[in-house]
Short mmCIF file of C-alpha atoms in Angstrom, two decimals:
data_model
loop_
_atom_site.label_atom_id
_atom_site.label_comp_id
_atom_site.label_asym_id
_atom_site.label_seq_id
_atom_site.Cartn_x
_atom_site.Cartn_y
_atom_site.Cartn_z
CA MET A 1 219.17 83.41 -55.73
CA LYS A 2 215.76 84.37 -54.43
CA VAL A 3 212.68 82.29 -53.71
CA TYR A 4 209.23 83.76 -54.44
CA LEU A 5 206.01 82.43 -52.94
CA TYR A 6 202.47 83.54 -53.70
CA VAL A 7 198.91 82.22 -53.60
CA VAL A 8 197.41 80.95 -56.86
CA ALA A 9 193.88 82.29 -56.47
CA ARG A 10 192.60 80.83 -59.76
CA ASP A 11 194.10 77.76 -61.37
CA PHE A 12 192.88 77.39 -64.95
CA GLY A 13 196.24 76.44 -66.48
CA PHE A 14 196.60 80.03 -67.71
CA ALA A 15 198.77 81.62 -65.01
CA PRO A 16 200.89 79.63 -64.64
CA ASN A 17 200.66 77.77 -67.94
CA PRO A 18 202.40 74.40 -67.46
CA PHE A 19 201.76 72.93 -70.91
CA HIS A 20 203.93 72.11 -73.95
CA GLY A 21 207.03 71.27 -71.93
CA VAL A 22 207.62 74.74 -70.50
CA CYS A 23 206.01 76.38 -67.48
CA THR A 24 205.34 80.07 -68.10
CA LEU A 25 204.08 82.95 -66.02
CA ALA A 26 203.15 85.60 -68.56
CA CYS A 27 200.01 87.15 -67.10
CA CYS A 28 198.95 88.31 -63.66
CA MET A 29 201.51 88.88 -60.85
CA PRO A 30 203.21 91.84 -62.59
CA GLN A 31 205.33 92.86 -59.60
CA LEU A 32 206.70 89.35 -59.17
CA ARG A 33 207.42 89.06 -62.88
CA SER A 34 209.22 92.40 -62.91
CA THR A 35 211.80 91.46 -60.26
CA ALA A 36 212.34 87.70 -60.59
CA GLN A 37 215.45 86.68 -62.51
CA VAL A 38 216.94 83.59 -64.15
CA GLY A 39 218.00 81.20 -61.40
CA ASP A 40 215.32 82.34 -58.94
CA TRP A 41 212.54 80.02 -57.80
CA VAL A 42 208.79 80.63 -57.91
CA PHE A 43 206.32 78.59 -55.89
CA GLY A 44 202.57 78.89 -56.31
CA MET A 45 200.69 77.91 -53.16
CA GLY A 46 197.06 76.91 -52.84
CA GLY A 47 194.53 79.06 -51.03
CA SER A 48 191.09 78.82 -49.45
CA ARG A 49 189.14 79.19 -52.72
CA LEU A 50 190.75 76.02 -54.06
CA ASP A 51 190.54 74.34 -50.66
CA ALA A 52 194.29 73.84 -50.93
CA THR A 53 195.82 76.02 -48.22
CA GLY A 54 199.35 74.87 -47.45
CA LYS A 55 199.63 72.85 -50.64
CA CYS A 56 202.09 73.45 -53.46
CA ILE A 57 200.38 73.87 -56.84
CA TYR A 58 203.67 74.29 -58.70
CA GLY A 59 207.31 75.13 -58.34
CA MET A 60 209.71 76.32 -61.01
CA ARG A 61 213.28 77.52 -61.30
CA ILE A 62 213.33 80.34 -63.83
CA THR A 63 215.49 79.36 -66.83
CA LYS A 64 214.52 82.20 -69.17
CA THR A 65 212.94 85.65 -69.13
CA MET A 66 211.68 87.56 -72.16
CA THR A 67 209.48 90.44 -73.25
CA PHE A 68 205.97 89.88 -74.54
CA GLU A 69 207.26 90.73 -78.03
CA GLU A 70 209.96 88.06 -77.78
CA TYR A 71 207.50 85.54 -76.42
CA TRP A 72 205.06 86.21 -79.24
CA SER A 73 207.61 86.07 -82.05
CA ASP A 74 209.50 82.96 -80.86
CA PRO A 75 208.24 80.00 -82.93
CA SER A 76 209.05 77.61 -80.08
CA PHE A 77 206.23 79.23 -78.09
CA LEU A 78 203.63 79.20 -80.87
CA ALA A 79 201.78 76.38 -79.10
CA LYS A 80 201.27 78.73 -76.14
CA GLN A 81 199.04 81.01 -78.24
CA PRO A 82 195.40 80.18 -77.40
CA VAL A 83 193.04 78.37 -79.75
CA ARG A 84 189.52 78.96 -78.49
CA ASN A 85 188.03 75.97 -80.34
CA GLY A 86 190.86 73.64 -79.35
CA SER A 87 191.58 71.35 -76.43
CA ARG A 88 191.44 72.60 -72.85
CA ALA A 89 195.22 73.10 -72.85
CA MET A 90 194.94 75.10 -76.08
CA LEU A 91 192.08 77.23 -74.69
CA VAL A 92 194.22 78.57 -71.84
CA GLY A 93 197.28 79.59 -73.86
CA ASP A 94 199.00 82.59 -72.23
CA ASN A 95 200.99 83.91 -75.22
CA ILE A 96 198.40 86.59 -75.95
CA TYR A 97 200.15 89.96 -76.34
CA SER A 98 201.91 91.59 -79.28
CA ARG A 99 202.44 95.04 -80.78
CA THR A 100 204.07 96.48 -83.86
CA ASP A 101 206.42 98.81 -81.95
CA GLU A 102 206.86 100.30 -78.48
CA ALA A 103 204.55 103.22 -79.27
CA ALA A 104 201.73 101.03 -80.57
CA PRO A 105 198.87 99.74 -78.40
CA TRP A 106 198.96 96.14 -77.25
CA PHE A 107 197.02 93.54 -79.22
CA GLN A 108 195.31 90.96 -76.99
CA MET A 109 194.32 87.62 -78.47
CA ASP A 110 190.92 86.06 -77.90
CA SER A 111 191.83 84.34 -74.64
CA HIS A 112 191.10 83.72 -70.98
CA HIS A 113 191.83 87.42 -70.37
CA SER A 114 189.62 88.87 -73.12
CA PHE A 115 185.86 89.47 -72.99
CA PRO A 116 183.49 86.58 -73.89
CA ASP A 117 183.08 87.97 -77.42
CA GLY A 118 186.85 87.94 -77.91
CA SER A 119 187.31 91.70 -77.67
CA PRO A 120 190.17 93.06 -75.52
CA ASN A 121 189.57 93.40 -71.81
CA GLN A 122 191.44 96.63 -71.12
CA SER A 123 191.71 96.07 -67.37
CA ASN A 124 193.55 92.82 -68.01
CA VAL A 125 195.67 94.35 -70.76
CA GLU A 126 196.79 97.14 -68.46
CA LYS A 127 197.55 94.87 -65.52
CA ASP A 128 199.36 92.18 -67.53
CA THR A 129 201.47 94.54 -69.63
CA SER A 130 202.30 96.95 -66.82
CA LYS A 131 205.47 94.86 -66.57
CA ASN A 132 206.76 93.69 -69.95
CA LYS A 133 208.30 90.45 -68.78
CA VAL A 134 207.52 86.74 -69.12
CA LEU A 135 209.02 84.07 -66.85
CA ALA A 136 209.72 80.63 -68.30
CA SER A 137 211.02 77.41 -66.82
CA GLU A 138 212.29 74.13 -68.13
CA HIS A 139 212.90 72.98 -64.57
CA PHE A 140 209.48 72.75 -62.96
CA MET A 141 206.85 70.52 -61.47
CA TYR A 142 203.18 71.37 -61.80
CA PHE A 143 200.98 69.41 -59.40
CA GLY A 144 197.63 71.11 -60.04
CA ASN A 145 194.74 69.35 -58.32
CA GLN A 146 197.17 66.72 -57.04
CA ALA A 147 199.03 69.38 -55.06
CA PRO A 148 200.94 67.88 -52.12
CA GLU A 149 200.94 69.54 -48.73
CA VAL A 150 204.14 71.30 -47.78
CA PRO A 151 205.07 70.18 -44.27
CA PRO A 152 203.75 72.97 -42.02
CA GLN A 153 207.05 73.19 -40.12
CA ILE A 154 208.85 74.20 -43.34
CA LEU A 155 206.50 77.13 -43.93
CA GLU A 156 206.58 78.07 -40.25
CA ASP A 157 210.38 78.12 -40.23
CA MET A 158 210.32 80.41 -43.27
CA GLY A 159 207.79 82.73 -41.67
CA TYR A 160 205.40 82.28 -44.58
CA SER A 161 201.62 82.55 -44.42
CA ASN A 162 199.07 83.01 -47.18
CA GLY A 163 198.25 86.57 -48.12
CA ARG A 164 197.92 89.01 -51.00
CA GLY A 165 200.83 89.65 -53.30
CA HIS A 166 204.05 87.68 -53.10
CA ARG A 167 206.75 87.06 -50.53
CA VAL A 168 210.49 86.87 -51.22
CA PHE A 169 212.95 84.72 -49.29
CA SER A 170 216.65 84.03 -49.49
CA ALA A 171 217.78 80.60 -50.63
CA ASN A 172 219.05 79.96 -47.09
CA LYS A 173 215.73 80.88 -45.50
CA ALA A 174 213.86 78.67 -48.00
CA SER A 175 216.34 75.77 -47.89
CA GLY A 176 213.78 73.45 -46.32
CA LEU A 177 211.25 74.16 -49.04
CA LEU A 178 213.83 73.66 -51.80
CA LYS A 179 214.94 70.35 -50.29
CA TRP A 180 211.34 69.18 -49.95
CA PHE A 181 210.58 70.13 -53.56
CA GLU A 182 213.69 68.26 -54.76
CA GLU A 183 212.47 65.16 -52.99
CA VAL A 184 208.86 65.23 -54.21
CA SER A 185 209.85 66.06 -57.79
CA GLU A 186 212.70 63.53 -58.09
CA GLY A 187 212.47 61.70 -61.40
CA ARG A 188 209.46 63.77 -62.48
CA ILE A 189 210.96 67.18 -63.28
CA ASN A 190 209.40 69.10 -66.19
CA SER A 191 206.04 67.39 -65.94
CA THR A 192 202.42 68.01 -64.95
CA VAL A 193 201.04 65.68 -62.32
CA GLY A 194 197.38 66.73 -62.20
CA ASP A 195 194.95 68.95 -64.06
CA PRO A 196 194.47 72.57 -62.99
CA PHE A 197 191.89 72.94 -60.23
CA ASP A 198 189.66 75.02 -62.54
CA PHE A 199 190.34 73.09 -65.75
CA ARG A 200 186.65 72.18 -66.16
CA LEU A 201 186.04 75.93 -66.62
CA SER A 202 188.84 76.35 -69.14
CA GLU A 203 186.54 78.13 -71.60
CA ALA A 204 185.71 80.83 -69.00
CA ARG A 205 187.02 84.38 -68.97
CA TYR A 206 188.41 86.45 -66.10
CA SER A 207 188.35 90.20 -65.57
CA ALA A 208 190.71 91.93 -63.15
CA ALA A 209 188.37 94.95 -62.98
CA SER A 210 185.52 92.97 -61.39
CA ASN A 211 187.53 90.00 -60.09
CA LYS A 212 184.86 87.74 -61.60
CA ILE A 213 184.83 84.69 -63.83
CA LEU A 214 182.29 84.63 -66.64
CA GLN A 215 181.22 81.25 -68.00
CA GLY A 216 178.34 81.44 -70.40
CA ASP A 217 175.57 83.28 -68.57
CA ILE A 218 176.95 82.44 -65.13
CA ILE A 219 179.06 84.94 -63.24
CA LYS A 220 181.10 83.56 -60.38
CA VAL A 221 182.75 85.77 -57.77
CA VAL A 222 186.27 84.50 -57.12
CA SER A 223 187.57 86.85 -54.44
#
């Protein structure tokens, strides 16, 4: 069992998507998605942009992995497909990719990762689908803007500090973090505690090419 930690730079409820009873990581973080397996843990930590350094935005034990095609075609994940005139949780659906066969181009739904007019954002398509793997968990806690601080000594003992990409630890090295998470999530597993930090901007779009968020006529730099 491995334990993955990374910084959640933008928290819209899209990546991860903690809604509808399953926490999914379908977009962004392609390298992490490509190597993580069922039974591994993923922890999303807060960073300076969210003013949440050292806090745990979510933790999940992976209970299922699937391809984008499997994710799209599974009726149990239909609610994860975005509805752009729906609720905030529906706006940020992450089940956005499908194709007719392996040789066909990817179809990208009108979503957080498409352009404002709903057309495909090729930079996001390429980054997201560079690894054809979706992580899902039915054993998670999503704290969002109520993210609790991880005791600094736990992170220090692990040798973890915020940075780009993700870090991988053995279960033994991360035992303090796993014990802490078990304690703070006791009796509340598979639930969302707070809204995503950026939930008020749930209708916005993000482009990996420019690393910018577009909301109406306002462009916000997020790096």
